[in-house]
Amino acid sequence: CPCGSGKKFKHCHGALA
């Protein structure tokens, strides 16, 4: 999932994200 500034995207990091 994309790393955006949104609260639901804040935990999305890494190659698998």
N, CA and C of each residue as an Amber inpcrd file, in Angstrom:
protein
    51
   0.8420000  -1.1910000   0.0000000   0.0000000   0.0000000   0.0000000
   0.8780000   1.2410000   0.0000000   0.3840000   2.3460000  -0.5320000
   1.1740000   3.5760000  -0.6850000   1.4790000   4.2820000   0.6380000
   2.6380000   4.9050000   0.7250000   3.0040000   5.6430000   1.9430000
   2.5800000   7.0930000   1.8100000   1.3520000   7.3760000   2.2130000
   0.8390000   8.7410000   2.1140000   0.8530000   9.4300000   3.4560000
   0.3230000  10.6480000   3.5090000   0.3160000  11.4070000   4.7500000
  -0.9310000  11.0830000   5.5670000  -1.7780000  10.2240000   5.0000000
  -3.0190000   9.8510000   5.6850000  -2.7330000   8.9440000   6.8760000
  -3.6720000   8.8900000   7.8260000  -3.4850000   8.1050000   9.0520000
  -3.4730000   6.6140000   8.7490000  -4.2500000   6.1830000   7.7670000
  -4.3390000   4.7640000   7.4320000  -3.1750000   4.3140000   6.5560000
  -2.4160000   5.2790000   6.0390000  -1.2590000   4.9560000   5.2040000
   0.0550000   5.1440000   5.9460000  -0.0240000   5.6710000   7.1610000
   1.1690000   6.0050000   7.9270000   1.9710000   4.7540000   8.3070000
   1.2640000   3.6050000   8.4960000   1.9400000   2.3820000   8.9000000
   2.4050000   1.5660000   7.6960000   2.1070000   2.0620000   6.5000000
   2.4770000   1.3330000   5.2870000   3.8940000   1.6930000   4.8500000
   4.8330000   0.7890000   5.0990000   6.2310000   1.0110000   4.7140000
   6.8890000  -0.3060000   4.3620000   7.9910000  -0.2640000   3.6220000
   8.7090000  -1.4790000   3.2630000   8.3660000  -1.9440000   1.8610000
   9.0880000  -2.9350000   1.3740000   8.9080000  -3.4400000   0.0180000
   7.5780000  -4.1940000  -0.1100000   7.1590000  -4.8540000   0.9770000
   5.9160000  -5.6180000   0.9450000   4.6920000  -4.7220000   1.0770000
   4.9370000  -3.5050000   1.5410000   3.8250000  -2.5750000   1.6910000
   3.5130000  -1.8980000   0.3520000
